[in-house]
mmCIF file of N, CA and C and ligand atoms in Angstrom:
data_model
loop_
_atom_site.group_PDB
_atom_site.id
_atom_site.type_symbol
_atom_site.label_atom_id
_atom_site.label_comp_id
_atom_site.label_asym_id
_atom_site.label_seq_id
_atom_site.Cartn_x
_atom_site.Cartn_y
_atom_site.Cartn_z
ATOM 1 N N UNK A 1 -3.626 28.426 5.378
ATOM 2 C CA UNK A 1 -2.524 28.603 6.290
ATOM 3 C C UNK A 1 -1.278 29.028 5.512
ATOM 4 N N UNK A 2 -0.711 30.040 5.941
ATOM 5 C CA UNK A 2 0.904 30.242 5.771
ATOM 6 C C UNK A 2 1.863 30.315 6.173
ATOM 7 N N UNK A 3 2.755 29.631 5.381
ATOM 8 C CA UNK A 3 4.044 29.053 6.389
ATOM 9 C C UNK A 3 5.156 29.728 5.729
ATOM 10 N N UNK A 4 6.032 30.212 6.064
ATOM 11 C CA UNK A 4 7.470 30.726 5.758
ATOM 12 C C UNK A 4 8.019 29.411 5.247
ATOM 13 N N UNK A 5 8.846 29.728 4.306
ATOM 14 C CA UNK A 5 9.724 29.007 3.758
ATOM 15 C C UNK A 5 10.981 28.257 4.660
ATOM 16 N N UNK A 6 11.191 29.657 5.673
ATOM 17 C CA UNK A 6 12.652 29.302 6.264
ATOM 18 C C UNK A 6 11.965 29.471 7.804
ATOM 19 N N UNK A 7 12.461 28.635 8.947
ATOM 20 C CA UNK A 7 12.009 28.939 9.562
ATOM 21 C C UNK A 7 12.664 27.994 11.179
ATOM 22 N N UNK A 8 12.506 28.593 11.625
ATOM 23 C CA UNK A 8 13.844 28.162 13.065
ATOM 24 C C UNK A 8 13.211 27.025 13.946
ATOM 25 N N UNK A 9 12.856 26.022 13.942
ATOM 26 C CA UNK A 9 12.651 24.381 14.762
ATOM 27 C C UNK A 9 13.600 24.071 15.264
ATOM 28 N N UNK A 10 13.064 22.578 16.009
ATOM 29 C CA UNK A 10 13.919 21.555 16.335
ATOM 30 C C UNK A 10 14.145 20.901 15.749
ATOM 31 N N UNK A 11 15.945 20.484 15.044
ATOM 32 C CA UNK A 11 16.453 19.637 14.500
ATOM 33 C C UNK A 11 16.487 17.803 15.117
ATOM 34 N N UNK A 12 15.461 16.966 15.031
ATOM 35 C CA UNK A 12 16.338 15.775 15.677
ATOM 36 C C UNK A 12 18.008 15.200 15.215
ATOM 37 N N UNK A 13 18.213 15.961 14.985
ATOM 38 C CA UNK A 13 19.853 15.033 13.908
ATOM 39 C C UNK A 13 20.665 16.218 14.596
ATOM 40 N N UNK A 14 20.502 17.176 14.802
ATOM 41 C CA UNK A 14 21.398 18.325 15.291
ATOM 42 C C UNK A 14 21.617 18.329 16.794
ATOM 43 N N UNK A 15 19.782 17.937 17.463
ATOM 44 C CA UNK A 15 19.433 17.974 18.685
ATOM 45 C C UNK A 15 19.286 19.696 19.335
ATOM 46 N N UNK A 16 18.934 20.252 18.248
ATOM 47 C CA UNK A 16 19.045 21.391 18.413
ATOM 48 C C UNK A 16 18.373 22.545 17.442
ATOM 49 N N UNK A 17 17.767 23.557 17.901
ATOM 50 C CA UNK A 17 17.178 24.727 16.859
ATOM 51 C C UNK A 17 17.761 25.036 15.585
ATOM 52 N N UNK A 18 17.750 24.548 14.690
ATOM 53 C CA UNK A 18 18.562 25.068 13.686
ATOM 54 C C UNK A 18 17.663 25.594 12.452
ATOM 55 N N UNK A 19 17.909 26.533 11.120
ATOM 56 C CA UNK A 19 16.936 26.882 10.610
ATOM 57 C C UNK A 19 16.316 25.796 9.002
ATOM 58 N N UNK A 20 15.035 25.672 8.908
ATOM 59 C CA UNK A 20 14.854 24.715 8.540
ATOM 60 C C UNK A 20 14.239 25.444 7.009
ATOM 61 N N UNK A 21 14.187 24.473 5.955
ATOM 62 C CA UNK A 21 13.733 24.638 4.765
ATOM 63 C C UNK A 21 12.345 23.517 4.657
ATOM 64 N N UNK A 22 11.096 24.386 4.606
ATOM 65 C CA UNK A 22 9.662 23.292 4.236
ATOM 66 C C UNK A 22 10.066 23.202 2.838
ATOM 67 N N UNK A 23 9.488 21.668 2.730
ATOM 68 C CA UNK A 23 8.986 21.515 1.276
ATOM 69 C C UNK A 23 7.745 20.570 1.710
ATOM 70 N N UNK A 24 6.871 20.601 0.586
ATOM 71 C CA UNK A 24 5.760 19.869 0.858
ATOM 72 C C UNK A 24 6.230 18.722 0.217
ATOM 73 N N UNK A 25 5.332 17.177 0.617
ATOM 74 C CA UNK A 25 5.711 16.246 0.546
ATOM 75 C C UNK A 25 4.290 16.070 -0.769
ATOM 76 N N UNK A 26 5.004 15.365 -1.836
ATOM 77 C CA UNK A 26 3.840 15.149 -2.912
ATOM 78 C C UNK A 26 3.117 14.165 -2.631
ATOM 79 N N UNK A 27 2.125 13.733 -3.118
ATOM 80 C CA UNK A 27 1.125 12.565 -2.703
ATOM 81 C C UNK A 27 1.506 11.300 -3.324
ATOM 82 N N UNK A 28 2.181 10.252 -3.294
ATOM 83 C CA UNK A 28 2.494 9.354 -3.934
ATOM 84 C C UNK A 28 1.440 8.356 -4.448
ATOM 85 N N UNK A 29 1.863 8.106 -5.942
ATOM 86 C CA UNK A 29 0.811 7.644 -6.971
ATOM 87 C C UNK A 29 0.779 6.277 -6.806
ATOM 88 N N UNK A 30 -0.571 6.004 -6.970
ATOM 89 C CA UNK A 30 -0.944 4.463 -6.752
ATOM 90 C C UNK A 30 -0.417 3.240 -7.909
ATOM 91 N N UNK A 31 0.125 2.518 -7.548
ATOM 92 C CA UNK A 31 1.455 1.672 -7.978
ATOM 93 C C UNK A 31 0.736 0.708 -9.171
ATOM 94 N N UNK A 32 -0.714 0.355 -8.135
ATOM 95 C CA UNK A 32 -1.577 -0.425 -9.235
ATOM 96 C C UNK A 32 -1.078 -1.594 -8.835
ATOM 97 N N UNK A 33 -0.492 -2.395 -7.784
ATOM 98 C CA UNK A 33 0.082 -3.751 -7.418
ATOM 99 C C UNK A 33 -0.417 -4.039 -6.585
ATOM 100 N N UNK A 34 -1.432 -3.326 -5.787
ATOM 101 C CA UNK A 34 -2.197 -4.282 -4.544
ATOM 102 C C UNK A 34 -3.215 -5.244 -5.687
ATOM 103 N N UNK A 35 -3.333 -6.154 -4.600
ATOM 104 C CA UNK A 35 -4.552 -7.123 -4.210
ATOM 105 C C UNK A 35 -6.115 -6.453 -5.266
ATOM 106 N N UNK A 36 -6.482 -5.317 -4.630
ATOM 107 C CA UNK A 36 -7.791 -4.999 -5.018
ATOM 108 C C UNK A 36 -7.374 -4.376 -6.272
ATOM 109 N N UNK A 37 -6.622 -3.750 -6.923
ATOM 110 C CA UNK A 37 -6.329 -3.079 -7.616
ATOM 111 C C UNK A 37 -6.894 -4.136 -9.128
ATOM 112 N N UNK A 38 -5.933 -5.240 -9.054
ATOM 113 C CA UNK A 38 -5.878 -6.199 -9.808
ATOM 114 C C UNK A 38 -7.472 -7.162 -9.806
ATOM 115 N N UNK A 39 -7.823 -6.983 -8.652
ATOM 116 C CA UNK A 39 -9.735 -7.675 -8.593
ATOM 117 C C UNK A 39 -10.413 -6.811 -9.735
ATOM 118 N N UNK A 40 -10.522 -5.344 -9.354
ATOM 119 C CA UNK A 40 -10.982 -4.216 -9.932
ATOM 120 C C UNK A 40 -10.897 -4.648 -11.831
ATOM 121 N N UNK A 41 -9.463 -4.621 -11.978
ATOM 122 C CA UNK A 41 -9.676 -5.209 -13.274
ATOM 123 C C UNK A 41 -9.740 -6.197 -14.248
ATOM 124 N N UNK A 42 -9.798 -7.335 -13.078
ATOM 125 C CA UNK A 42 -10.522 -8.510 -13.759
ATOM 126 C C UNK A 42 -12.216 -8.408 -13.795
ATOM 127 N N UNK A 43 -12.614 -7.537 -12.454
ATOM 128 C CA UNK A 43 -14.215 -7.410 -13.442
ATOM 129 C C UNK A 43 -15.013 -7.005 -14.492
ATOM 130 N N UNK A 44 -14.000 -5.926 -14.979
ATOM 131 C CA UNK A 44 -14.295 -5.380 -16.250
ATOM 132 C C UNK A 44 -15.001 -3.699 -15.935
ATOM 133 N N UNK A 45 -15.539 -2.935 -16.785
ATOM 134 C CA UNK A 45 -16.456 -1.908 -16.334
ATOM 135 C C UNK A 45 -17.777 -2.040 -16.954
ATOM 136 N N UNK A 46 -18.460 -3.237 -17.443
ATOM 137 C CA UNK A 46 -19.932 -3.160 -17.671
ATOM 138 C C UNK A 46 -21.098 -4.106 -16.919
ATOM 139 N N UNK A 47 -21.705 -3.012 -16.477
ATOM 140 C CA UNK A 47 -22.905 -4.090 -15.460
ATOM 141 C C UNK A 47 -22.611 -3.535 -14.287
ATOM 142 N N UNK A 48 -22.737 -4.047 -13.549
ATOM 143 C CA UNK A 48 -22.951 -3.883 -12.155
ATOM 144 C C UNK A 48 -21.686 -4.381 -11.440
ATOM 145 N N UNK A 49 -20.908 -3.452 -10.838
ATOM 146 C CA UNK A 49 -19.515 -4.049 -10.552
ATOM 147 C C UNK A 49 -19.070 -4.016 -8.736
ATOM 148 N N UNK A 50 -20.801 -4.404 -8.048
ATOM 149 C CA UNK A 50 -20.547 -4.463 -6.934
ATOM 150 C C UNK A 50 -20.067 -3.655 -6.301
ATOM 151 N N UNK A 51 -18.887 -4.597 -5.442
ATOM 152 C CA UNK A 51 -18.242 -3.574 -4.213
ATOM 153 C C UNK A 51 -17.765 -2.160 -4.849
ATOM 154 N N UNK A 52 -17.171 -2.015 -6.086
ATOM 155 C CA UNK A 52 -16.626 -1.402 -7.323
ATOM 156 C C UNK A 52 -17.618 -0.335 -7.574
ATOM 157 N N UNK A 53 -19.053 -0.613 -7.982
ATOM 158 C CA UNK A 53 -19.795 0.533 -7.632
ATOM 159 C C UNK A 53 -19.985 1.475 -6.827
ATOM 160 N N UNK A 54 -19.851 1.195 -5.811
ATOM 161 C CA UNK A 54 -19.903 2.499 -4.353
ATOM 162 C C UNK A 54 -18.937 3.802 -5.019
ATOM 163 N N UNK A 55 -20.453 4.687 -4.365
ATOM 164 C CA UNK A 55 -19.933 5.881 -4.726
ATOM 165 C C UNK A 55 -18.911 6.330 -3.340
ATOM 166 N N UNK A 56 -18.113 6.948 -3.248
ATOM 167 C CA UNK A 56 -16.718 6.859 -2.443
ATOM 168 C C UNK A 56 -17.766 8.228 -1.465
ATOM 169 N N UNK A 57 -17.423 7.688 -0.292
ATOM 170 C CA UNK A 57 -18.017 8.543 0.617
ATOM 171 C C UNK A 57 -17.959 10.048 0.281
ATOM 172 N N UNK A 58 -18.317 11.180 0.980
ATOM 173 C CA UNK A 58 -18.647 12.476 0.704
ATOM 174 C C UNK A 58 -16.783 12.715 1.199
ATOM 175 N N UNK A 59 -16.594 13.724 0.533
ATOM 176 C CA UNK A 59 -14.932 14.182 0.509
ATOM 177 C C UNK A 59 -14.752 15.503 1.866
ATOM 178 N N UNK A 60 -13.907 15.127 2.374
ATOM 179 C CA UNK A 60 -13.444 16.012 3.428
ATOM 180 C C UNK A 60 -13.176 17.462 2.963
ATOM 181 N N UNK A 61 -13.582 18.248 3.427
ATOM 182 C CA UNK A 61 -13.638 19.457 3.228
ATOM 183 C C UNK A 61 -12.063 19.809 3.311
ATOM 184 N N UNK A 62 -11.298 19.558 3.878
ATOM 185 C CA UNK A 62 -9.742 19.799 4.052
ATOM 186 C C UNK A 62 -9.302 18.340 3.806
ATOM 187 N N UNK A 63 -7.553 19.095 2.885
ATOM 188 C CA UNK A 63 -6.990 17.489 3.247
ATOM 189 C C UNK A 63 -5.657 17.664 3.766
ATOM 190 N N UNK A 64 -5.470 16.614 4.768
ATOM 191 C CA UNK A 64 -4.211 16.538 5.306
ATOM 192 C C UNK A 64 -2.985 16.983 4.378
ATOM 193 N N UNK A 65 -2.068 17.432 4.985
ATOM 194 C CA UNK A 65 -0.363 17.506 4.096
ATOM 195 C C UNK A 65 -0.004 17.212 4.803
ATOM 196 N N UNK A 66 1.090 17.186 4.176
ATOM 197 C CA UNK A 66 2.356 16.384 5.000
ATOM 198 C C UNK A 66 3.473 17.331 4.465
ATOM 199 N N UNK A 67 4.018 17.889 5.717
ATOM 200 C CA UNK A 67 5.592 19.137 5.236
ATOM 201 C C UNK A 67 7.032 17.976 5.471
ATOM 202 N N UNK A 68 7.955 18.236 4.996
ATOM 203 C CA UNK A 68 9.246 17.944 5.063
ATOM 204 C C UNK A 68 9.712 19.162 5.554
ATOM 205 N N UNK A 69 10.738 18.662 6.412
ATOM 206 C CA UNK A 69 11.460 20.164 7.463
ATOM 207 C C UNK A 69 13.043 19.580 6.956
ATOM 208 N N UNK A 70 13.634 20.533 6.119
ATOM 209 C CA UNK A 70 15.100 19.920 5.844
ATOM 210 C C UNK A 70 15.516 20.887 6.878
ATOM 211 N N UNK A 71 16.953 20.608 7.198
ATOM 212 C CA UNK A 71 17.416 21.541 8.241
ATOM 213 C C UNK A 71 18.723 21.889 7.262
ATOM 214 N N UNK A 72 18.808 23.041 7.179
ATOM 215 C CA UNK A 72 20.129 23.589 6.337
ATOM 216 C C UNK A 72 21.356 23.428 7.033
ATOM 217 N N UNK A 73 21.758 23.153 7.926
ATOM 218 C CA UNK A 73 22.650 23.273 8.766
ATOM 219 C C UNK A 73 23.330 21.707 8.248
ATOM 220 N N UNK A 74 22.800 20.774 8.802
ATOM 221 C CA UNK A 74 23.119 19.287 8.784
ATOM 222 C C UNK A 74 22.629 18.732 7.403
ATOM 223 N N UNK A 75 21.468 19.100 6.805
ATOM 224 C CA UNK A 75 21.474 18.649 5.271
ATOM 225 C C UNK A 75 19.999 17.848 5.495
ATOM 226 N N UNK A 76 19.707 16.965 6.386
ATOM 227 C CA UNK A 76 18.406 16.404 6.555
ATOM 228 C C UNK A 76 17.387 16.659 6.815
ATOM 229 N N UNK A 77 16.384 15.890 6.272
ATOM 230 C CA UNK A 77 15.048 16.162 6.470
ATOM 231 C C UNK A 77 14.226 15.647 7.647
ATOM 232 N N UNK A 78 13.327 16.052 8.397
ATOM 233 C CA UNK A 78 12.433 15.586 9.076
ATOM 234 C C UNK A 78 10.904 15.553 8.972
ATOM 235 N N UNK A 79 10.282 14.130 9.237
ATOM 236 C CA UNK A 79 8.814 14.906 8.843
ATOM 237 C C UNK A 79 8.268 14.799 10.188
ATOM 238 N N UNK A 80 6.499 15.675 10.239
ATOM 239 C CA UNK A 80 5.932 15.470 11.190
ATOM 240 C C UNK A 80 4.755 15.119 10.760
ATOM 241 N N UNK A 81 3.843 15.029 11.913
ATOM 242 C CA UNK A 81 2.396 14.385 11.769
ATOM 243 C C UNK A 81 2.098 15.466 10.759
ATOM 244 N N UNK A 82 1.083 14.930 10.061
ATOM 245 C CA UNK A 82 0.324 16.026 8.920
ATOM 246 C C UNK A 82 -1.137 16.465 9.255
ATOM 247 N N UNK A 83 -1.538 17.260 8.605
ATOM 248 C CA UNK A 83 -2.435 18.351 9.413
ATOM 249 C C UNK A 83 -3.426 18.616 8.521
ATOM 250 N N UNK A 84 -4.444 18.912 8.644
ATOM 251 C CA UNK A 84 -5.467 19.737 8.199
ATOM 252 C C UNK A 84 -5.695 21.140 8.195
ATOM 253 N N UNK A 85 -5.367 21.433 6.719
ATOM 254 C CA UNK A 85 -5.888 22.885 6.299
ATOM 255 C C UNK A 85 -6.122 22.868 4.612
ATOM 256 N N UNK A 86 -7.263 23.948 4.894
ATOM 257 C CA UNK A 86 -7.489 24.118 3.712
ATOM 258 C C UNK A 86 -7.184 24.414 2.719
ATOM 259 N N UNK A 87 -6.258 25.596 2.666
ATOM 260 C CA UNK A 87 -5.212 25.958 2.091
ATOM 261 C C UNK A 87 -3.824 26.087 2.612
ATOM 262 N N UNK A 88 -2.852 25.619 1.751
ATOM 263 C CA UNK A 88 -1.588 25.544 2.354
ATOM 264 C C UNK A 88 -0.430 26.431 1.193
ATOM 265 N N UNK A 89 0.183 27.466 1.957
ATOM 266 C CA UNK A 89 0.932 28.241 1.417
ATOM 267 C C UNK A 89 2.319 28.430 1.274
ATOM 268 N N UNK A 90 3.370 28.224 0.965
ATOM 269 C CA UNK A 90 4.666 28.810 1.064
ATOM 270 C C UNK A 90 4.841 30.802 0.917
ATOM 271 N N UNK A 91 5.082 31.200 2.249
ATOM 272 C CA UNK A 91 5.662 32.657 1.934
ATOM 273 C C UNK A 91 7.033 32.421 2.465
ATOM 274 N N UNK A 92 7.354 33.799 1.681
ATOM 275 C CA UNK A 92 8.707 34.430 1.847
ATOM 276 C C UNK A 92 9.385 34.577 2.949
HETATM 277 ZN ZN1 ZN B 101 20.224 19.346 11.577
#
């Protein structure tokens, strides 16, 4: 999929069409502070590590993004639901 860089929406903060700047939203890195995180490495990695073994289901052929819509006008960002495509583009 390709998306223009600049591109004319609805502002909620403006209440109104104004022209907007995408940026993609990066995937935020796992902190390592949950619960399981910390199980994971009290078992160690030799032998048989149970629940820890499972091979992680078959991977989705697409993965969701998530865009940020800044609006140049007012300065803020908005996000929306994120979507499935396979490829995701910034054009001109
Ligand atoms: Zn605005």
């Amino acid at each position: 999929m390709k998306m223009p860089v600049k591109f004319k929406t609805y502002c909620p903060f403006c209440r109104n069409h104004q022209i907007h700047e995408v940026e993609k939203v990066k995937k935020s890195k796992t902190t390592g502070l949950h619960w399981i995180d910390r199980q994971k490495e009290r078992r160690g990695k030799v032998g048989n590590m149970g629940k820890f073994s499972k091979v992680p289901g078959g991977d989705k052929p697409t993965k969701k993004i998530n865009v940020r819509y800044r609006c140049t006008t007012c300065g803020k960002a908005h996000l929306r639901k994120g979507y499935r495509v396979a490829k995701f583009e910034l054009t001109e």
